[in-house]
Amino acid sequence: MTTRIRQVACLGILSGLLLAGCSAAQPQTENTLASSSLGTSTSTAEGSTPEPTSEPSSGPSSSSEASTSPAVPSSTHGTEAPKTIAEQAQALARKMSPSQQAASLVMAGIPAAGATDGEISQLQKQGISNIFLRGRSQLSVSQTAEQVKKAAGALEQNLPQDLPVWVATDQEGGFVRVLQGPGFSELPTAQKQGQWSQATLKSRLAGVGAELVKAGINVNLAPVADVVPKSIGTANAPIGYFGRQYGDNAQDVASSVLTANQSFAEAGVQPVVKHFPGLGKVTANTDVSSSVTDSTTGADSPDLAPFKKSIAQDLSWVMISNARYTKIDAKNDAPFSSKVITGLLREKLGYERLVISDDLCEAQQVESVPVGQRAVKFVAAGGTMPLCVNTENSLVMAKALADKAEGDAAFAGKVQDAAALVLQEKLRQQK
């Protein structure tokens, strides 16, 4: 289904006529999802950021065995079509096996310059349908689009027809700019962007969004919503040292973040504000250090304003920091804290959309937790999508989520709810 008209038509008839009118007849294979009326398409997620002496970069991969996901059952003729996107997503999620639900949650890293056939095959067999372009690439926009098409095309069969494969990257500007080849703007740091007028910022970021769309990318893990006080400045290793912040006060940061969200969203790219509840008060970097702790930020911190305003704007997702916030939860790092994700972000601030983690595979902060359990603990705390920049370890995460769901009914409910939220967001992008 390639036109807007057919997408809308498909959304209006989930069952009964769906197989006849909304999808082309295709032979089903063991790994191919059955047709539905819905049709098929960074923390930093840039990977391990080096010590504040060099540019952030992504790390290498390790190994794990992939497993094959069975097909999602076709919709049943005669069933009344759900009336809302949320209901449609819930109906689709219920048709998925625990393994399929689990795989749908994971965002797996692949090299920005192109994944190998073996890497793509592993992800396809596991049922993965979300990828992150990691590292740095000098490919042009058109060359990047070719590599994205190759990877995303292979993963489309892991989704109900015409729903998008999410292809994400980190295109903040400055040092954190994964795609650097011909056709991609040489965007300066957010610190410099924050000195522009809002009109200039909107225009420049709209251009960046257009470039990403041409390259086949539909998610940008930006903008940074962290507030780095002047008193800390470049001593803040993850953000301030690299000039990744839009300003040194919450009001200025919020203004630029909202403009960035709007620019990316209008271009057709999903923005992601990060790193909740803020990385501006720490000195060490969770990518390369452990026991990184913020003892200042609380549930009523003024520096939460950029996140609060983004939630009200309702254009962006939220990425969770890997640090620990002792005034909120002294016992757990943020990605494993229900007090941070469910209590503060969901319940107190009223955020209802997708929650993505910072990289959980190569960050030193979470190294003491087994790889698979990092994903399990994140989803158990209320998170939606664990991000893993390591291709093979992303398979470990998907399997760990599925295994836990198979033996734990309460956790299985969390996985199904998260899968429904992912599907809801993918349907929302089709509107």
mmCIF file of C-alpha atoms in Angstrom, residues 51-413:
data_model
loop_
_atom_site.group_PDB
_atom_site.id
_atom_site.type_symbol
_atom_site.label_atom_id
_atom_site.label_comp_id
_atom_site.label_asym_id
_atom_site.label_seq_id
_atom_site.Cartn_x
_atom_site.Cartn_y
_atom_site.Cartn_z
ATOM 1 C CA GLU A 51 36.212 10.282 28.020
ATOM 2 C CA PRO A 52 35.992 14.070 27.558
ATOM 3 C CA THR A 53 39.102 14.110 25.388
ATOM 4 C CA SER A 54 37.626 12.880 22.143
ATOM 5 C CA GLU A 55 34.474 12.739 20.052
ATOM 6 C CA PRO A 56 31.616 10.433 21.114
ATOM 7 C CA SER A 57 31.626 7.148 19.224
ATOM 8 C CA SER A 58 29.849 3.832 19.073
ATOM 9 C CA GLY A 59 31.276 0.549 20.253
ATOM 10 C CA PRO A 60 31.692 -2.859 18.614
ATOM 11 C CA SER A 61 29.429 -5.866 18.720
ATOM 12 C CA SER A 62 29.639 -9.177 20.574
ATOM 13 C CA SER A 63 27.776 -12.477 20.018
ATOM 14 C CA SER A 64 24.461 -14.200 20.652
ATOM 15 C CA GLU A 65 22.182 -16.722 18.971
ATOM 16 C CA ALA A 66 19.061 -15.495 17.169
ATOM 17 C CA SER A 67 15.744 -17.312 17.219
ATOM 18 C CA THR A 68 12.978 -17.378 14.652
ATOM 19 C CA SER A 69 9.662 -15.676 15.399
ATOM 20 C CA PRO A 70 6.428 -17.349 14.200
ATOM 21 C CA ALA A 71 3.965 -15.401 12.120
ATOM 22 C CA VAL A 72 1.337 -13.131 13.645
ATOM 23 C CA PRO A 73 -2.140 -14.597 13.021
ATOM 24 C CA SER A 74 -4.337 -12.906 10.457
ATOM 25 C CA SER A 75 -7.317 -10.878 11.629
ATOM 26 C CA THR A 76 -10.618 -12.741 11.846
ATOM 27 C CA HIS A 77 -13.403 -12.077 9.347
ATOM 28 C CA GLY A 78 -16.578 -10.684 10.860
ATOM 29 C CA THR A 79 -14.945 -9.047 13.883
ATOM 30 C CA GLU A 80 -16.063 -5.496 14.578
ATOM 31 C CA ALA A 81 -13.298 -3.054 13.665
ATOM 32 C CA PRO A 82 -11.741 -1.193 16.615
ATOM 33 C CA LYS A 83 -12.626 2.484 16.514
ATOM 34 C CA THR A 84 -9.434 4.052 17.850
ATOM 35 C CA ILE A 85 -5.757 3.683 17.038
ATOM 36 C CA ALA A 86 -5.156 2.473 20.592
ATOM 37 C CA GLU A 87 -7.781 -0.254 20.186
ATOM 38 C CA GLN A 88 -6.329 -1.289 16.836
ATOM 39 C CA ALA A 89 -2.867 -1.515 18.375
ATOM 40 C CA GLN A 90 -4.132 -3.547 21.324
ATOM 41 C CA ALA A 91 -5.910 -5.944 18.976
ATOM 42 C CA LEU A 92 -2.749 -6.461 16.948
ATOM 43 C CA ALA A 93 -0.622 -6.946 20.060
ATOM 44 C CA ARG A 94 -2.972 -9.631 21.363
ATOM 45 C CA LYS A 95 -2.437 -11.618 18.160
ATOM 46 C CA MET A 96 1.332 -11.669 18.669
ATOM 47 C CA SER A 97 3.235 -14.356 20.548
ATOM 48 C CA PRO A 98 5.351 -13.352 23.574
ATOM 49 C CA SER A 99 8.440 -13.730 21.385
ATOM 50 C CA GLN A 100 7.025 -11.389 18.742
ATOM 51 C CA GLN A 101 5.901 -8.874 21.331
ATOM 52 C CA ALA A 102 9.333 -8.901 22.958
ATOM 53 C CA ALA A 103 11.205 -8.473 19.672
ATOM 54 C CA SER A 104 8.964 -5.559 18.696
ATOM 55 C CA LEU A 105 10.228 -3.613 21.711
ATOM 56 C CA VAL A 106 13.963 -3.756 21.055
ATOM 57 C CA MET A 107 15.858 -1.118 19.077
ATOM 58 C CA ALA A 108 19.002 -2.761 17.735
ATOM 59 C CA GLY A 109 22.137 -0.962 16.668
ATOM 60 C CA ILE A 110 23.706 -1.546 13.259
ATOM 61 C CA PRO A 111 26.707 0.215 11.682
ATOM 62 C CA ALA A 112 25.697 3.550 10.175
ATOM 63 C CA ALA A 113 27.779 2.790 7.095
ATOM 64 C CA GLY A 114 25.816 -0.400 6.493
ATOM 65 C CA ALA A 115 25.044 -3.698 8.185
ATOM 66 C CA THR A 116 26.314 -7.027 6.927
ATOM 67 C CA ASP A 117 23.945 -9.580 5.437
ATOM 68 C CA GLY A 118 24.584 -11.727 8.494
ATOM 69 C CA GLU A 119 23.604 -8.972 10.906
ATOM 70 C CA ILE A 120 20.431 -8.217 8.991
ATOM 71 C CA SER A 121 19.535 -11.906 8.843
ATOM 72 C CA GLN A 122 19.978 -12.289 12.607
ATOM 73 C CA LEU A 123 17.700 -9.336 13.311
ATOM 74 C CA GLN A 124 15.088 -10.554 10.843
ATOM 75 C CA LYS A 125 15.010 -14.047 12.309
ATOM 76 C CA GLN A 126 14.629 -12.690 15.846
ATOM 77 C CA GLY A 127 11.669 -10.531 14.785
ATOM 78 C CA ILE A 128 13.347 -7.131 15.314
ATOM 79 C CA SER A 129 11.710 -4.186 13.545
ATOM 80 C CA ASN A 130 13.559 -1.170 14.989
ATOM 81 C CA ILE A 131 17.168 -0.249 14.209
ATOM 82 C CA PHE A 132 19.611 2.447 15.255
ATOM 83 C CA LEU A 133 22.410 3.639 12.967
ATOM 84 C CA ARG A 134 25.431 3.746 15.253
ATOM 85 C CA GLY A 135 28.953 5.090 14.935
ATOM 86 C CA ARG A 136 29.945 7.582 12.257
ATOM 87 C CA SER A 137 29.365 7.405 8.514
ATOM 88 C CA GLN A 138 30.784 9.326 5.570
ATOM 89 C CA LEU A 139 28.197 7.919 3.157
ATOM 90 C CA SER A 140 26.124 10.421 1.194
ATOM 91 C CA VAL A 141 22.396 10.835 1.692
ATOM 92 C CA SER A 142 21.618 8.596 -1.282
ATOM 93 C CA GLN A 143 24.162 5.962 -0.236
ATOM 94 C CA THR A 144 22.736 5.958 3.270
ATOM 95 C CA ALA A 145 19.253 5.542 1.823
ATOM 96 C CA GLU A 146 20.430 2.444 -0.055
ATOM 97 C CA GLN A 147 21.827 0.877 3.110
ATOM 98 C CA VAL A 148 18.702 1.753 5.084
ATOM 99 C CA LYS A 149 16.452 0.289 2.393
ATOM 100 C CA LYS A 150 18.436 -2.942 2.467
ATOM 101 C CA ALA A 151 18.115 -3.350 6.229
ATOM 102 C CA ALA A 152 14.588 -2.013 6.696
ATOM 103 C CA GLY A 153 13.297 -3.940 3.712
ATOM 104 C CA ALA A 154 14.389 -7.205 5.268
ATOM 105 C CA LEU A 155 12.732 -6.347 8.584
ATOM 106 C CA GLU A 156 9.371 -5.251 7.160
ATOM 107 C CA GLN A 157 8.094 -8.818 7.275
ATOM 108 C CA ASN A 158 8.318 -8.654 11.077
ATOM 109 C CA LEU A 159 5.477 -6.114 11.098
ATOM 110 C CA PRO A 160 1.823 -6.014 10.086
ATOM 111 C CA GLN A 161 1.841 -4.873 6.484
ATOM 112 C CA ASP A 162 2.668 -1.195 5.820
ATOM 113 C CA LEU A 163 3.639 -0.311 9.396
ATOM 114 C CA PRO A 164 7.065 1.356 9.479
ATOM 115 C CA VAL A 165 10.354 -0.156 10.487
ATOM 116 C CA TRP A 166 11.839 2.476 12.762
ATOM 117 C CA VAL A 167 15.264 3.623 11.620
ATOM 118 C CA ALA A 168 16.857 5.915 14.191
ATOM 119 C CA THR A 169 20.107 7.814 14.514
ATOM 120 C CA ASP A 170 21.756 10.612 16.513
ATOM 121 C CA GLN A 171 21.857 13.819 14.504
ATOM 122 C CA GLU A 172 22.113 16.466 17.224
ATOM 123 C CA GLY A 173 24.911 18.540 15.714
ATOM 124 C CA GLY A 174 28.502 19.200 16.696
ATOM 125 C CA PHE A 175 30.318 16.100 17.926
ATOM 126 C CA VAL A 176 27.136 14.038 18.024
ATOM 127 C CA ARG A 177 26.385 13.760 14.342
ATOM 128 C CA VAL A 178 26.367 10.179 13.100
ATOM 129 C CA LEU A 179 25.753 10.975 9.428
ATOM 130 C CA GLN A 180 28.529 13.208 8.104
ATOM 131 C CA GLY A 181 28.718 12.452 4.387
ATOM 132 C CA PRO A 182 27.753 14.584 1.365
ATOM 133 C CA GLY A 183 24.253 16.006 1.616
ATOM 134 C CA PHE A 184 24.100 16.014 5.417
ATOM 135 C CA SER A 185 24.294 19.461 7.018
ATOM 136 C CA GLU A 186 27.356 20.370 9.083
ATOM 137 C CA LEU A 187 25.189 21.369 12.016
ATOM 138 C CA PRO A 188 27.043 23.012 14.930
ATOM 139 C CA THR A 189 26.620 22.065 18.578
ATOM 140 C CA ALA A 190 23.299 22.654 20.309
ATOM 141 C CA GLN A 191 25.079 25.231 22.460
ATOM 142 C CA LYS A 192 25.689 27.291 19.320
ATOM 143 C CA GLN A 193 22.248 26.503 17.925
ATOM 144 C CA GLY A 194 20.772 27.909 21.130
ATOM 145 C CA GLN A 195 22.211 31.310 20.242
ATOM 146 C CA TRP A 196 20.204 31.473 17.026
ATOM 147 C CA SER A 197 16.752 32.999 16.766
ATOM 148 C CA GLN A 198 13.949 30.463 17.040
ATOM 149 C CA ALA A 199 13.074 31.147 13.393
ATOM 150 C CA THR A 200 16.611 30.319 12.267
ATOM 151 C CA LEU A 201 16.720 27.239 14.478
ATOM 152 C CA LYS A 202 13.438 25.993 13.059
ATOM 153 C CA SER A 203 14.580 26.518 9.479
ATOM 154 C CA ARG A 204 17.952 24.830 9.967
ATOM 155 C CA LEU A 205 16.523 21.829 11.800
ATOM 156 C CA ALA A 206 13.749 21.476 9.232
ATOM 157 C CA GLY A 207 16.535 21.068 6.701
ATOM 158 C CA VAL A 208 18.177 18.401 8.837
ATOM 159 C CA GLY A 209 14.847 16.614 9.113
ATOM 160 C CA ALA A 210 14.399 16.674 5.344
ATOM 161 C CA GLU A 211 17.864 15.155 4.889
ATOM 162 C CA LEU A 212 17.050 12.369 7.317
ATOM 163 C CA VAL A 213 13.803 11.581 5.519
ATOM 164 C CA LYS A 214 15.647 11.375 2.190
ATOM 165 C CA ALA A 215 18.060 8.949 3.825
ATOM 166 C CA GLY A 216 15.182 6.758 5.011
ATOM 167 C CA ILE A 217 15.454 7.703 8.680
ATOM 168 C CA ASN A 218 12.250 8.311 10.631
ATOM 169 C CA VAL A 219 13.490 8.719 14.228
ATOM 170 C CA ASN A 220 16.115 11.175 15.503
ATOM 171 C CA LEU A 221 17.313 10.690 19.075
ATOM 172 C CA ALA A 222 17.356 14.438 19.627
ATOM 173 C CA PRO A 223 16.965 17.097 20.965
ATOM 174 C CA VAL A 224 18.924 17.192 24.215
ATOM 175 C CA ALA A 225 16.710 18.668 26.944
ATOM 176 C CA ASP A 226 19.364 18.657 29.667
ATOM 177 C CA VAL A 227 20.137 21.909 31.476
ATOM 178 C CA VAL A 228 23.820 22.358 32.359
ATOM 179 C CA PRO A 229 24.279 25.188 34.884
ATOM 180 C CA LYS A 230 27.066 27.714 34.299
ATOM 181 C CA SER A 231 28.575 26.607 37.595
ATOM 182 C CA ILE A 232 29.250 23.164 36.094
ATOM 183 C CA GLY A 233 29.738 23.959 32.403
ATOM 184 C CA THR A 234 32.351 21.829 30.669
ATOM 185 C CA ALA A 235 32.925 19.834 33.878
ATOM 186 C CA ASN A 236 29.697 18.069 32.914
ATOM 187 C CA ALA A 237 31.289 15.217 30.960
ATOM 188 C CA PRO A 238 28.340 13.837 28.954
ATOM 189 C CA ILE A 239 26.719 17.119 27.874
ATOM 190 C CA GLY A 240 28.543 20.323 28.798
ATOM 191 C CA TYR A 241 31.973 19.181 27.679
ATOM 192 C CA PHE A 242 30.667 18.634 24.146
ATOM 193 C CA GLY A 243 28.337 21.655 24.064
ATOM 194 C CA ARG A 244 25.286 19.444 23.608
ATOM 195 C CA GLN A 245 22.990 21.675 25.696
ATOM 196 C CA TYR A 246 20.834 24.469 24.242
ATOM 197 C CA GLY A 247 21.488 26.731 27.197
ATOM 198 C CA ASP A 248 22.273 27.052 30.879
ATOM 199 C CA ASN A 249 18.744 27.719 32.118
ATOM 200 C CA ALA A 250 15.522 25.766 31.805
ATOM 201 C CA GLN A 251 13.574 28.471 29.972
ATOM 202 C CA ASP A 252 16.062 28.860 27.121
ATOM 203 C CA VAL A 253 16.540 25.116 26.795
ATOM 204 C CA ALA A 254 12.787 24.524 26.728
ATOM 205 C CA SER A 255 12.239 27.092 23.966
ATOM 206 C CA SER A 256 14.847 25.527 21.708
ATOM 207 C CA VAL A 257 13.735 21.980 22.492
ATOM 208 C CA LEU A 258 10.138 22.760 21.532
ATOM 209 C CA THR A 259 11.322 24.329 18.278
ATOM 210 C CA ALA A 260 13.471 21.291 17.533
ATOM 211 C CA ASN A 261 10.581 18.932 18.245
ATOM 212 C CA GLN A 262 8.327 20.853 15.890
ATOM 213 C CA SER A 263 10.942 21.057 13.137
ATOM 214 C CA PHE A 264 11.687 17.343 13.138
ATOM 215 C CA ALA A 265 8.042 16.311 13.483
ATOM 216 C CA GLU A 266 6.901 18.524 10.617
ATOM 217 C CA ALA A 267 9.650 17.060 8.437
ATOM 218 C CA GLY A 268 8.371 13.548 9.142
ATOM 219 C CA VAL A 269 10.981 12.522 11.713
ATOM 220 C CA GLN A 270 10.064 11.438 15.243
ATOM 221 C CA PRO A 271 11.941 13.566 17.827
ATOM 222 C CA VAL A 272 13.125 12.138 21.151
ATOM 223 C CA VAL A 273 13.883 14.427 24.099
ATOM 224 C CA LYS A 274 16.671 13.225 26.356
ATOM 225 C CA HIS A 275 17.957 12.360 28.975
ATOM 226 C CA PHE A 276 15.115 12.304 31.519
ATOM 227 C CA PRO A 277 15.152 13.504 34.275
ATOM 228 C CA GLY A 278 18.297 15.364 33.197
ATOM 229 C CA LEU A 279 22.048 14.814 32.848
ATOM 230 C CA GLY A 280 23.093 18.402 33.457
ATOM 231 C CA LYS A 281 24.045 18.042 37.122
ATOM 232 C CA VAL A 282 26.469 15.109 36.894
ATOM 233 C CA THR A 283 30.192 15.278 36.222
ATOM 234 C CA ALA A 284 30.941 11.727 35.047
ATOM 235 C CA ASN A 285 29.630 10.122 31.855
ATOM 236 C CA THR A 286 27.477 6.991 32.172
ATOM 237 C CA ASP A 287 28.853 5.677 28.866
ATOM 238 C CA VAL A 288 32.362 5.299 30.262
ATOM 239 C CA SER A 289 31.883 5.503 34.037
ATOM 240 C CA SER A 290 29.922 3.616 36.680
ATOM 241 C CA SER A 291 28.161 4.896 39.803
ATOM 242 C CA VAL A 292 27.238 8.163 38.075
ATOM 243 C CA THR A 293 24.895 9.877 40.523
ATOM 244 C CA ASP A 294 22.831 13.069 40.591
ATOM 245 C CA SER A 295 22.098 14.057 44.178
ATOM 246 C CA THR A 296 20.418 17.349 43.217
ATOM 247 C CA THR A 297 17.549 16.663 40.798
ATOM 248 C CA GLY A 298 14.214 15.845 42.407
ATOM 249 C CA ALA A 299 10.644 15.326 41.304
ATOM 250 C CA ASP A 300 9.985 19.072 41.464
ATOM 251 C CA SER A 301 13.265 20.287 39.982
ATOM 252 C CA PRO A 302 12.905 23.462 37.856
ATOM 253 C CA ASP A 303 15.169 21.867 35.263
ATOM 254 C CA LEU A 304 12.439 19.366 34.412
ATOM 255 C CA ALA A 305 10.718 22.215 32.529
ATOM 256 C CA PRO A 306 12.003 21.246 29.041
ATOM 257 C CA PHE A 307 10.598 17.749 29.551
ATOM 258 C CA LYS A 308 7.306 18.999 30.987
ATOM 259 C CA LYS A 309 6.789 21.393 28.091
ATOM 260 C CA SER A 310 7.660 18.693 25.572
ATOM 261 C CA ILE A 311 5.075 16.416 27.155
ATOM 262 C CA ALA A 312 2.460 19.163 26.832
ATOM 263 C CA GLN A 313 3.500 19.764 23.215
ATOM 264 C CA ASP A 314 2.888 16.045 22.507
ATOM 265 C CA LEU A 315 5.301 15.665 19.603
ATOM 266 C CA SER A 316 8.232 13.810 21.129
ATOM 267 C CA TRP A 317 9.162 10.593 22.853
ATOM 268 C CA VAL A 318 11.283 10.555 26.001
ATOM 269 C CA MET A 319 14.665 8.895 26.517
ATOM 270 C CA ILE A 320 15.674 7.891 30.039
ATOM 271 C CA SER A 321 19.100 8.763 31.434
ATOM 272 C CA ASN A 322 21.309 5.951 32.739
ATOM 273 C CA ALA A 323 22.344 7.899 35.854
ATOM 274 C CA ARG A 324 21.017 7.423 39.377
ATOM 275 C CA TYR A 325 18.922 10.167 41.011
ATOM 276 C CA THR A 326 19.091 9.780 44.772
ATOM 277 C CA LYS A 327 16.346 12.316 45.520
ATOM 278 C CA ILE A 328 13.946 10.247 43.406
ATOM 279 C CA ASP A 329 15.215 6.686 43.866
ATOM 280 C CA ALA A 330 18.393 6.091 45.854
ATOM 281 C CA LYS A 331 18.450 2.352 45.133
ATOM 282 C CA ASN A 332 18.098 2.094 41.344
ATOM 283 C CA ASP A 333 19.591 3.637 38.231
ATOM 284 C CA ALA A 334 16.956 5.549 36.266
ATOM 285 C CA PRO A 335 16.333 2.922 33.541
ATOM 286 C CA PHE A 336 15.551 0.357 36.235
ATOM 287 C CA SER A 337 13.535 2.672 38.467
ATOM 288 C CA SER A 338 9.743 2.512 38.545
ATOM 289 C CA LYS A 339 9.887 5.672 40.660
ATOM 290 C CA VAL A 340 11.540 7.549 37.797
ATOM 291 C CA ILE A 341 9.689 6.060 34.813
ATOM 292 C CA THR A 342 6.266 5.172 36.194
ATOM 293 C CA GLY A 343 5.996 7.357 39.272
ATOM 294 C CA LEU A 344 7.527 10.599 37.992
ATOM 295 C CA LEU A 345 7.345 10.520 34.196
ATOM 296 C CA ARG A 346 4.106 8.602 33.714
ATOM 297 C CA GLU A 347 2.003 9.424 36.766
ATOM 298 C CA LYS A 348 3.228 12.805 38.033
ATOM 299 C CA LEU A 349 4.003 14.399 34.655
ATOM 300 C CA GLY A 350 1.275 12.566 32.730
ATOM 301 C CA TYR A 351 3.419 11.258 29.881
ATOM 302 C CA GLU A 352 1.656 8.477 27.943
ATOM 303 C CA ARG A 353 3.790 7.870 24.877
ATOM 304 C CA LEU A 354 6.866 5.765 24.137
ATOM 305 C CA VAL A 355 9.735 5.649 26.638
ATOM 306 C CA ILE A 356 13.076 4.622 25.158
ATOM 307 C CA SER A 357 16.220 3.840 27.102
ATOM 308 C CA ASP A 358 19.663 5.237 26.544
ATOM 309 C CA ASP A 359 22.045 2.576 25.271
ATOM 310 C CA LEU A 360 21.880 -0.327 27.710
ATOM 311 C CA CYS A 361 24.443 -2.584 26.045
ATOM 312 C CA GLU A 362 27.751 -0.740 26.180
ATOM 313 C CA ALA A 363 27.170 1.840 28.909
ATOM 314 C CA GLN A 364 29.587 1.318 31.797
ATOM 315 C CA GLN A 365 26.934 2.508 34.261
ATOM 316 C CA VAL A 366 24.833 -0.654 33.857
ATOM 317 C CA GLU A 367 27.626 -3.152 33.218
ATOM 318 C CA SER A 368 27.040 -5.031 36.487
ATOM 319 C CA VAL A 369 23.577 -6.135 35.297
ATOM 320 C CA PRO A 370 23.447 -9.052 32.805
ATOM 321 C CA VAL A 371 22.577 -7.831 29.305
ATOM 322 C CA GLY A 372 19.212 -9.549 29.037
ATOM 323 C CA GLN A 373 18.179 -8.445 32.504
ATOM 324 C CA ARG A 374 18.821 -4.817 31.591
ATOM 325 C CA ALA A 375 15.947 -5.012 29.109
ATOM 326 C CA VAL A 376 13.756 -6.931 31.553
ATOM 327 C CA LYS A 377 14.353 -4.428 34.361
ATOM 328 C CA PHE A 378 13.705 -1.491 32.023
ATOM 329 C CA VAL A 379 10.341 -2.821 30.846
ATOM 330 C CA ALA A 380 9.416 -3.881 34.390
ATOM 331 C CA ALA A 381 10.046 -0.303 35.549
ATOM 332 C CA GLY A 382 7.631 1.038 32.930
ATOM 333 C CA GLY A 383 9.897 1.536 29.920
ATOM 334 C CA THR A 384 8.824 0.700 26.386
ATOM 335 C CA MET A 385 11.845 0.283 24.137
ATOM 336 C CA PRO A 386 15.284 -0.827 25.343
ATOM 337 C CA LEU A 387 18.008 0.494 23.050
ATOM 338 C CA CYS A 388 21.068 -1.668 22.410
ATOM 339 C CA VAL A 389 23.802 -0.340 20.114
ATOM 340 C CA ASN A 390 25.348 -3.814 19.960
ATOM 341 C CA THR A 391 23.651 -5.827 17.209
ATOM 342 C CA GLU A 392 24.078 -9.285 18.696
ATOM 343 C CA ASN A 393 23.313 -8.282 22.277
ATOM 344 C CA SER A 394 20.021 -6.836 21.069
ATOM 345 C CA LEU A 395 19.053 -10.426 20.266
ATOM 346 C CA VAL A 396 19.946 -11.404 23.825
ATOM 347 C CA MET A 397 17.618 -8.682 25.087
ATOM 348 C CA ALA A 398 14.717 -9.792 22.902
ATOM 349 C CA LYS A 399 15.094 -13.396 24.030
ATOM 350 C CA ALA A 400 15.350 -12.405 27.703
ATOM 351 C CA LEU A 401 12.138 -10.388 27.456
ATOM 352 C CA ALA A 402 10.337 -13.296 25.795
ATOM 353 C CA ASP A 403 11.630 -15.848 28.311
ATOM 354 C CA LYS A 404 10.547 -13.705 31.244
ATOM 355 C CA ALA A 405 7.114 -13.146 29.711
ATOM 356 C CA GLU A 406 6.632 -16.876 29.128
ATOM 357 C CA GLY A 407 7.056 -17.622 32.824
ATOM 358 C CA ASP A 408 5.625 -14.514 34.485
ATOM 359 C CA ALA A 409 2.031 -13.493 33.748
ATOM 360 C CA ALA A 410 2.388 -10.043 35.287
ATOM 361 C CA PHE A 411 5.491 -9.285 33.248
ATOM 362 C CA ALA A 412 3.823 -10.734 30.146
ATOM 363 C CA GLY A 413 1.126 -8.113 30.606
#
